[in-house]
CSV table of C-alpha atoms in Angstrom, one decimal:
chain,number,residue,atom,x,y,z
A,1,MET,CA,0.0,0.0,0.0
A,2,LYS,CA,1.4,3.4,-1.0
A,3,ILE,CA,0.6,6.5,1.0
A,4,SER,CA,1.9,10.0,0.8
A,5,LYS,CA,5.2,10.8,2.6
A,6,ARG,CA,3.5,13.6,4.6
A,7,PHE,CA,1.0,11.2,6.1
A,8,ALA,CA,3.4,8.3,6.7
A,9,ASN,CA,4.3,9.5,10.2
A,10,VAL,CA,1.0,11.0,11.2
A,11,GLY,CA,-0.4,9.3,14.3
A,12,ASP,CA,-3.8,8.7,15.8
A,13,SER,CA,-5.5,10.9,18.3
A,14,SER,CA,-5.1,9.3,21.7
A,15,THR,CA,-7.9,11.4,23.2
A,16,LEU,CA,-10.4,10.4,20.6
A,17,LYS,CA,-9.2,6.8,20.5
A,18,ILE,CA,-9.5,6.2,24.3
A,19,THR,CA,-12.8,8.1,24.6
A,20,SER,CA,-14.2,6.1,21.8
A,21,LEU,CA,-13.1,2.8,23.4
A,22,ALA,CA,-14.6,3.8,26.7
A,23,LYS,CA,-17.9,4.9,25.2
A,24,GLY,CA,-18.0,1.6,23.3
A,25,MET,CA,-17.6,-0.3,26.6
A,26,LYS,CA,-20.3,1.8,28.2
A,27,SER,CA,-22.7,1.0,25.3
A,28,LYS,CA,-22.2,-2.6,26.3
A,29,ASN,CA,-23.3,-1.8,29.8
A,30,ILE,CA,-19.8,-2.0,31.2
A,31,ASP,CA,-19.4,0.3,34.1
A,32,VAL,CA,-16.6,2.7,32.9
A,33,ALA,CA,-15.6,5.9,34.6
A,34,ILE,CA,-14.9,8.2,31.6
A,35,LEU,CA,-12.4,10.9,32.7
A,36,ALA,CA,-10.9,11.3,29.3
A,37,ALA,CA,-13.4,13.6,27.6
A,38,GLY,CA,-12.3,16.9,26.0
A,39,GLU,CA,-15.8,18.2,26.0
A,40,PRO,CA,-18.2,19.6,28.6
A,41,ASP,CA,-20.8,17.1,29.8
A,42,PHE,CA,-23.5,19.8,29.8
A,43,ASP,CA,-26.2,20.1,27.2
A,44,THR,CA,-26.2,22.9,24.7
A,45,PRO,CA,-28.4,25.8,26.0
A,46,ASP,CA,-32.0,25.7,24.8
A,47,LYS,CA,-31.9,29.2,23.1
A,48,ILE,CA,-29.1,27.9,20.9
A,49,LYS,CA,-31.0,24.8,19.9
A,50,GLU,CA,-34.2,26.8,19.3
A,51,GLU,CA,-32.4,29.0,16.8
A,52,ALA,CA,-31.1,25.9,14.9
A,53,ILE,CA,-34.6,24.4,14.8
A,54,LYS,CA,-35.9,27.8,13.5
A,55,ALA,CA,-33.3,27.8,10.8
A,56,ILE,CA,-34.3,24.3,9.6
A,57,LYS,CA,-38.0,25.2,9.6
A,58,GLU,CA,-37.3,28.4,7.6
A,59,GLY,CA,-35.3,26.4,5.1
A,60,PHE,CA,-31.9,28.0,5.9
A,61,THR,CA,-30.2,24.7,4.9
A,62,GLY,CA,-28.0,25.6,1.9
A,63,TYR,CA,-24.5,26.7,1.3
A,64,THR,CA,-23.3,30.0,2.8
A,65,ALA,CA,-20.3,32.1,1.9
A,66,VAL,CA,-17.2,30.1,2.7
A,67,ARG,CA,-16.1,32.7,5.2
A,68,GLY,CA,-19.5,32.5,7.0
A,69,ILE,CA,-22.7,34.4,7.2
A,70,ASN,CA,-22.4,38.1,7.7
A,71,GLU,CA,-24.5,38.3,10.9
A,72,LEU,CA,-22.1,35.8,12.6
A,73,LEU,CA,-19.0,37.5,11.3
A,74,GLU,CA,-20.2,40.9,12.7
A,75,LEU,CA,-20.9,39.3,16.1
A,76,ILE,CA,-17.4,37.7,16.2
A,77,CYS,CA,-15.8,41.1,15.4
A,78,GLU,CA,-17.8,42.6,18.3
A,79,LYS,CA,-16.7,39.8,20.6
A,80,PHE,CA,-13.1,40.2,19.6
A,81,LYS,CA,-13.3,44.0,20.3
A,82,ARG,CA,-15.2,43.7,23.6
A,83,GLU,CA,-13.4,40.8,25.2
A,84,ASN,CA,-10.0,40.7,23.6
A,85,GLY,CA,-9.2,44.2,22.6
A,86,LEU,CA,-8.9,43.3,18.9
A,87,GLU,CA,-10.3,45.4,16.1
A,88,TYR,CA,-11.3,43.3,13.2
A,89,LYS,CA,-13.7,43.5,10.2
A,90,PRO,CA,-15.5,40.6,8.7
A,91,GLU,CA,-12.8,40.4,6.0
A,92,ASN,CA,-10.4,39.4,8.9
A,93,ILE,CA,-12.5,36.5,10.0
A,94,ILE,CA,-13.1,32.9,8.9
A,95,VAL,CA,-15.8,30.7,10.4
A,96,SER,CA,-14.7,27.0,10.2
A,97,THR,CA,-15.8,23.5,11.0
A,98,GLY,CA,-14.4,23.8,14.5
A,99,ALA,CA,-11.3,25.5,15.9
A,100,LYS,CA,-9.3,22.5,14.7
A,101,GLN,CA,-10.0,23.3,11.1
A,102,SER,CA,-9.1,27.0,11.7
A,103,ILE,CA,-5.6,25.8,12.9
A,104,TYR,CA,-5.3,23.3,10.0
A,105,ASN,CA,-6.2,26.0,7.4
A,106,VAL,CA,-3.4,28.3,8.7
A,107,LEU,CA,-0.8,25.6,8.8
A,108,GLN,CA,-1.6,24.4,5.3
A,109,ALA,CA,-1.5,27.9,4.0
A,110,LEU,CA,1.8,29.0,5.5
A,111,CYS,CA,4.0,26.0,6.1
A,112,ASP,CA,6.3,24.1,3.7
A,113,GLU,CA,8.5,21.1,3.8
A,114,ASP,CA,11.5,23.3,4.6
A,115,SER,CA,9.9,25.1,7.5
A,116,GLU,CA,9.7,24.5,11.2
A,117,VAL,CA,6.9,25.1,13.7
A,118,ILE,CA,7.6,25.5,17.4
A,119,LEU,CA,5.3,23.7,19.9
A,120,LEU,CA,5.4,24.1,23.6
A,121,ALA,CA,5.1,20.7,25.3
A,122,PRO,CA,2.8,19.6,26.7
A,123,TYR,CA,0.7,20.4,23.6
A,124,TRP,CA,-2.7,19.4,22.4
A,125,VAL,CA,-2.3,16.1,20.6
A,126,SER,CA,-3.5,17.4,17.2
A,127,TYR,CA,-0.9,20.2,16.9
A,128,ILE,CA,2.0,18.0,16.2
A,129,GLU,CA,0.1,15.8,13.7
A,130,MET,CA,-1.3,18.8,11.8
A,131,VAL,CA,2.2,20.2,11.5
A,132,LYS,CA,3.4,16.9,10.1
A,133,MET,CA,0.6,17.0,7.5
A,134,THR,CA,2.1,20.1,6.0
A,135,GLY,CA,5.5,18.5,5.7
A,136,ALA,CA,7.0,20.9,8.2
A,137,LEU,CA,9.1,19.8,11.1
A,138,PRO,CA,7.6,20.2,14.7
A,139,VAL,CA,10.2,21.6,17.0
A,140,ILE,CA,9.5,20.9,20.7
A,141,VAL,CA,10.2,23.2,23.7
A,142,ASP,CA,9.7,21.3,26.9
A,143,THR,CA,7.9,23.5,29.5
A,144,SER,CA,7.9,20.9,32.2
A,145,LEU,CA,11.3,22.2,33.3
A,146,ASP,CA,9.6,25.6,34.1
A,147,ASN,CA,6.4,24.3,35.8
A,148,PHE,CA,4.7,24.5,32.4
A,149,ARG,CA,5.3,28.2,32.1
A,150,ILE,CA,6.6,30.1,29.1
A,151,ASN,CA,10.4,30.4,29.1
A,152,VAL,CA,11.3,32.9,26.3
A,153,GLU,CA,15.0,31.9,26.4
A,154,ARG,CA,14.3,28.3,25.8
A,155,ILE,CA,12.1,29.2,22.8
A,156,LYS,CA,14.7,31.6,21.5
A,157,GLU,CA,17.2,28.8,21.4
A,158,LYS,CA,14.9,26.9,18.9
A,159,ILE,CA,14.4,29.7,16.5
A,160,ASN,CA,16.4,29.7,13.2
A,161,LYS,CA,16.0,30.7,9.6
A,162,LYS,CA,13.6,27.8,9.0
A,163,THR,CA,11.2,28.7,11.8
A,164,ARG,CA,7.8,29.7,10.3
A,165,MET,CA,5.6,29.9,13.4
A,166,ILE,CA,4.8,29.1,17.0
A,167,ILE,CA,1.6,27.7,18.3
A,168,ILE,CA,0.5,28.7,21.8
A,169,ASN,CA,-2.6,27.6,23.8
A,170,SER,CA,-3.9,29.4,26.9
A,171,PRO,CA,-5.7,28.3,28.9
A,172,ASN,CA,-3.7,25.2,28.1
A,173,ASN,CA,-4.8,21.7,27.3
A,174,PRO,CA,-3.6,19.5,29.0
A,175,THR,CA,-2.0,21.4,31.9
A,176,GLY,CA,-4.7,24.1,32.6
A,177,VAL,CA,-1.9,26.7,32.8
A,178,VAL,CA,-3.0,30.3,31.9
A,179,TYR,CA,-0.1,32.4,30.6
A,180,THR,CA,0.3,35.8,32.3
A,181,GLU,CA,0.4,39.1,30.6
A,182,LYS,CA,4.2,39.4,31.3
A,183,GLU,CA,4.9,36.0,29.8
A,184,LEU,CA,2.9,36.8,26.7
A,185,ARG,CA,4.4,40.3,26.2
A,186,GLU,CA,7.9,38.8,26.4
A,187,LEU,CA,6.9,36.1,23.8
A,188,ALA,CA,5.3,38.8,21.6
A,189,GLU,CA,8.6,40.7,21.5
A,190,LEU,CA,10.5,37.6,20.5
A,191,ILE,CA,8.0,36.8,17.7
A,192,VAL,CA,8.1,40.3,16.3
A,193,GLU,CA,11.9,40.4,16.6
A,194,HIS,CA,12.2,37.2,14.5
A,195,ASN,CA,9.2,37.9,12.2
A,196,ILE,CA,7.6,34.5,12.7
A,197,TYR,CA,3.8,33.8,12.7
A,198,CYS,CA,1.9,32.8,15.8
A,199,ILE,CA,-1.3,30.7,16.2
A,200,SER,CA,-2.9,31.6,19.5
A,201,ASP,CA,-5.4,28.9,20.4
A,202,GLU,CA,-7.8,30.5,22.9
A,203,ILE,CA,-10.6,27.9,22.8
A,204,TYR,CA,-10.7,27.6,26.6
A,205,GLU,CA,-10.7,31.4,27.1
A,206,LYS,CA,-13.9,31.5,29.2
A,207,ILE,CA,-13.2,28.5,31.3
A,208,ILE,CA,-10.8,30.2,33.7
A,209,TYR,CA,-10.6,30.3,37.5
A,210,SER,CA,-10.2,33.4,39.7
A,211,PRO,CA,-7.9,35.3,40.1
A,212,ASN,CA,-6.4,34.3,36.7
A,213,LYS,CA,-7.1,36.4,33.7
A,214,HIS,CA,-7.0,35.7,30.0
A,215,TYR,CA,-4.9,37.8,27.6
A,216,SER,CA,-4.9,37.7,23.8
A,217,ILE,CA,-1.3,38.0,22.6
A,218,ALA,CA,-2.5,39.8,19.4
A,219,SER,CA,-3.9,42.7,21.5
A,220,PHE,CA,-0.5,44.1,22.6
A,221,ASN,CA,0.4,46.0,19.5
A,222,ASP,CA,-0.1,46.2,15.7
A,223,LYS,CA,3.1,44.3,14.9
A,224,ILE,CA,2.2,41.2,16.9
A,225,LYS,CA,-1.4,41.5,15.7
A,226,ASP,CA,-0.3,41.3,12.1
A,227,LEU,CA,1.7,38.1,12.8
A,228,THR,CA,-1.0,36.3,14.9
A,229,PHE,CA,-4.0,34.2,14.1
A,230,THR,CA,-6.3,34.3,17.1
A,231,VAL,CA,-8.3,31.0,17.1
A,232,ASN,CA,-11.4,30.4,19.1
A,233,GLY,CA,-14.8,28.6,18.9
A,234,LEU,CA,-18.0,27.7,20.6
A,235,SER,CA,-17.4,24.1,21.5
A,236,LYS,CA,-16.1,24.4,25.1
A,237,THR,CA,-17.8,27.6,26.2
A,238,TYR,CA,-21.3,26.8,25.1
A,239,ALA,CA,-21.2,23.0,25.2
A,240,MET,CA,-21.4,22.9,21.4
A,241,THR,CA,-18.7,20.3,20.5
A,242,GLY,CA,-20.9,18.5,17.9
A,243,TRP,CA,-22.1,21.7,16.2
A,244,ARG,CA,-18.5,22.3,14.8
A,245,ILE,CA,-18.1,26.0,14.9
A,246,GLY,CA,-14.7,27.6,15.2
A,247,TYR,CA,-13.3,30.8,14.0
A,248,LEU,CA,-10.1,32.8,13.5
A,249,GLY,CA,-9.1,36.5,13.2
A,250,GLY,CA,-6.0,37.7,11.6
A,251,GLU,CA,-4.3,40.0,9.1
A,252,LYS,CA,-6.4,40.3,5.9
A,253,LYS,CA,-3.9,39.0,3.3
A,254,LEU,CA,-2.9,36.1,5.4
A,255,VAL,CA,-6.5,35.2,6.3
A,256,GLU,CA,-7.3,35.1,2.5
A,257,LYS,CA,-4.6,32.4,2.1
A,258,ALA,CA,-6.2,30.3,4.9
A,259,LEU,CA,-9.6,30.9,3.3
A,260,MET,CA,-8.3,29.3,0.1
A,261,VAL,CA,-7.6,26.1,2.0
A,262,GLN,CA,-11.1,26.0,3.4
A,263,THR,CA,-12.6,26.9,0.0
A,264,HIS,CA,-11.0,23.9,-1.7
A,265,SER,CA,-11.6,21.5,1.2
A,266,THR,CA,-14.7,21.8,3.3
A,267,SER,CA,-16.2,25.1,1.9
A,268,CYS,CA,-18.6,26.6,4.4
A,269,THR,CA,-19.4,25.1,7.8
A,270,SER,CA,-23.0,24.1,8.5
A,271,SER,CA,-25.5,26.9,7.8
A,272,ILE,CA,-27.7,25.6,10.7
A,273,SER,CA,-24.8,25.6,13.1
A,274,GLN,CA,-23.9,29.2,12.0
A,275,LYS,CA,-27.4,30.3,12.9
A,276,ALA,CA,-27.1,28.6,16.3
A,277,ALA,CA,-23.7,30.3,16.8
A,278,VAL,CA,-25.4,33.7,16.3
A,279,ALA,CA,-27.7,32.8,19.3
A,280,ALA,CA,-24.7,31.6,21.3
A,281,LEU,CA,-22.8,34.9,20.9
A,282,LYS,CA,-25.9,36.8,22.1
A,283,LEU,CA,-26.4,34.5,25.1
A,284,ASP,CA,-26.6,35.9,28.6
A,285,GLU,CA,-23.2,35.3,30.3
A,286,LYS,CA,-25.0,34.0,33.4
A,287,ILE,CA,-25.7,30.8,31.5
A,288,VAL,CA,-22.0,30.3,30.8
A,289,ASN,CA,-21.0,31.3,34.3
A,290,ARG,CA,-23.2,28.6,35.8
A,291,MET,CA,-21.2,26.0,33.9
A,292,ILE,CA,-17.9,27.6,35.1
A,293,ASP,CA,-19.2,27.5,38.7
A,294,GLU,CA,-19.8,23.8,38.3
A,295,PHE,CA,-16.3,23.2,36.9
A,296,THR,CA,-14.8,25.1,39.8
A,297,LYS,CA,-16.5,22.8,42.3
A,298,ARG,CA,-15.4,19.7,40.4
A,299,ARG,CA,-11.8,21.1,40.2
A,300,GLU,CA,-11.6,21.5,43.9
A,301,PHE,CA,-13.1,18.1,44.6
A,302,LEU,CA,-10.7,16.4,42.2
A,303,MET,CA,-7.6,18.1,43.5
A,304,LYS,CA,-8.5,17.1,47.1
A,305,LYS,CA,-9.0,13.5,46.0
A,306,VAL,CA,-5.7,13.3,44.2
A,307,GLU,CA,-3.8,15.0,47.0
A,308,LYS,CA,-4.7,12.0,49.3
A,309,ILE,CA,-3.0,9.5,46.9
A,310,GLU,CA,0.6,9.0,47.9
A,311,GLY,CA,3.1,9.5,45.1
A,312,LEU,CA,0.9,11.7,42.9
A,313,ASN,CA,1.5,15.4,42.2
A,314,TYR,CA,0.0,18.0,39.9
A,315,VAL,CA,0.1,21.6,38.9
A,316,GLN,CA,-3.1,23.4,39.9
A,317,PRO,CA,-5.2,24.2,36.8
A,318,GLU,CA,-5.9,27.8,36.2
A,319,GLY,CA,-8.2,27.2,33.3
A,320,ALA,CA,-9.8,24.5,31.1
A,321,PHE,CA,-11.2,21.4,32.8
A,322,TYR,CA,-8.2,19.0,33.2
A,323,LEU,CA,-5.9,18.0,36.0
A,324,PHE,CA,-2.5,17.0,34.6
A,325,VAL,CA,-1.2,14.5,37.2
A,326,ASP,CA,2.4,13.5,37.6
A,327,PHE,CA,2.8,9.7,37.7
A,328,ARG,CA,6.6,9.7,37.3
A,329,ASN,CA,7.0,8.1,40.7
A,330,PHE,CA,5.5,4.9,39.3
A,331,ILE,CA,7.2,4.9,35.9
A,332,GLY,CA,10.2,2.6,35.4
A,333,LYS,CA,9.3,0.5,38.4
A,334,LYS,CA,6.2,-1.4,37.7
A,335,PHE,CA,5.2,0.4,34.5
A,336,LYS,CA,7.1,1.2,31.3
A,337,ASP,CA,5.2,4.5,30.6
A,338,SER,CA,2.0,6.4,31.0
A,339,GLU,CA,0.4,4.6,28.1
A,340,GLU,CA,0.8,1.3,29.9
A,341,ILE,CA,-0.8,2.7,33.0
A,342,CYS,CA,-3.8,4.1,31.0
A,343,THR,CA,-4.2,0.8,29.2
A,344,ARG,CA,-4.3,-1.1,32.4
A,345,LEU,CA,-6.6,1.4,34.0
A,346,LEU,CA,-9.1,1.0,31.1
A,347,GLU,CA,-8.9,-2.7,30.6
A,348,ASP,CA,-8.7,-3.9,34.3
A,349,TYR,CA,-10.1,-1.1,36.4
A,350,LYS,CA,-12.5,0.5,33.9
A,351,VAL,CA,-11.2,4.1,34.1
A,352,ALA,CA,-10.6,6.1,30.9
A,353,VAL,CA,-7.8,8.8,31.2
A,354,ILE,CA,-5.3,10.1,28.7
A,355,PRO,CA,-1.5,9.3,28.7
A,356,GLY,CA,0.8,12.3,28.9
A,357,GLY,CA,3.0,10.9,26.2
A,358,ALA,CA,0.3,11.9,23.7
A,359,PHE,CA,0.8,15.5,24.7
A,360,GLY,CA,4.6,15.3,24.6
A,361,ALA,CA,4.9,14.9,28.4
A,362,GLU,CA,5.7,11.3,29.3
A,363,GLY,CA,5.1,10.4,32.9
A,364,PHE,CA,1.9,12.5,33.2
A,365,ILE,CA,-1.7,11.6,32.8
A,366,ARG,CA,-4.6,13.9,31.9
A,367,ILE,CA,-7.7,13.5,34.0
A,368,SER,CA,-10.8,15.4,32.8
A,369,TYR,CA,-13.3,16.8,35.2
A,370,ALA,CA,-15.8,17.4,32.5
A,371,ALA,CA,-17.8,14.7,34.2
A,372,SER,CA,-20.2,14.4,37.1
A,373,MET,CA,-19.0,14.4,40.7
A,374,SER,CA,-20.0,10.8,41.1
A,375,GLU,CA,-18.1,9.8,37.9
A,376,ILE,CA,-15.0,11.7,39.1
A,377,GLU,CA,-15.1,10.1,42.6
A,378,LYS,CA,-15.6,6.6,41.1
A,379,GLY,CA,-12.7,7.1,38.7
A,380,ILE,CA,-10.3,8.4,41.2
A,381,ASP,CA,-11.2,5.7,43.7
A,382,ARG,CA,-10.4,3.1,41.0
A,383,ILE,CA,-7.1,4.8,40.2
A,384,GLU,CA,-6.1,4.7,43.9
A,385,LYS,CA,-7.1,1.1,44.1
A,386,PHE,CA,-5.0,0.3,40.9
A,387,LEU,CA,-1.9,1.9,42.5
A,388,LYS,CA,-2.3,0.1,45.8
A,389,GLU,CA,-2.7,-3.2,44.1
A,390,ASN,CA,0.0,-2.9,41.5
A,391,VAL,CA,2.8,-0.9,43.0
């Protein structure tokens, strides 16, 4: 079988693979605690669903402009200005089939086989694979040495003539770290100095815990703004993962190149989902805040449970809905790596969690608290039992 060189080394998504296996087990009435999900366990708010139903009944079911419907583009511009300090016009925006496609569009438009893309590890599993799909080389900067914070000097060491861009993600998946204004300003200076592009993935922007604050790197000045693609979406904030609505904002000429990728691949995203997105961006923030309040309670509950298990450590999440737990005390003794632990947990103890190796951070495991309190308690109790019986 012959396949393209670019796809020869592209791997599977561990998060989707393990979640799919766990859901398959659950469908067979196997009692699995699923703490692997990268999506809220809440339902999409009714007002959003009602707008989608209305669109269907009114026959709004055809193609739209590839970029998206104007009403939605205008609302996204308003959102960027109000919440991120970014002035954009509809010509600076693309609505895509999820934030993942927004990132993919940019990478395909701007990267070549002789280019390099800097990733900060731990990174979201799809970043490295999407970079590989372009033929570019992923260059990894390990942030575990700095408690998962940005270290500009380490990044600077990796920049050379082939460096095309850097991808950042704050709040971060899988660590939950939120980059400070100081960290981002220092990084912005480095990016501008070396004239490289930046993809700023801000999909978890609203899921943030006090006193932490979100900053958009593109908002600092016009120079960094012109080099940055700010990516966001509705999946996490509005519990709309299946609706597939993401978007990006950036410099007009660069955005046009990303638009060409979408034009000749997926075209527009769902017209119905776009109408639903209009309702989402008009939604009362109280509805979103109730979800954040629940995540806050779960976060506290999960941290207390993990703290009681001897040998486990973690960095307190400042945003998103994951606890990135350090299992390195158990690696190399009984277990080869985090993947072996996660496989054993799923097969023998019926707990689904994601190995840190998938995120470029071997020895860690990502535990999602986008699950009910009872599911979290059941899962952590089983992890504790697993360690007691196997270490």
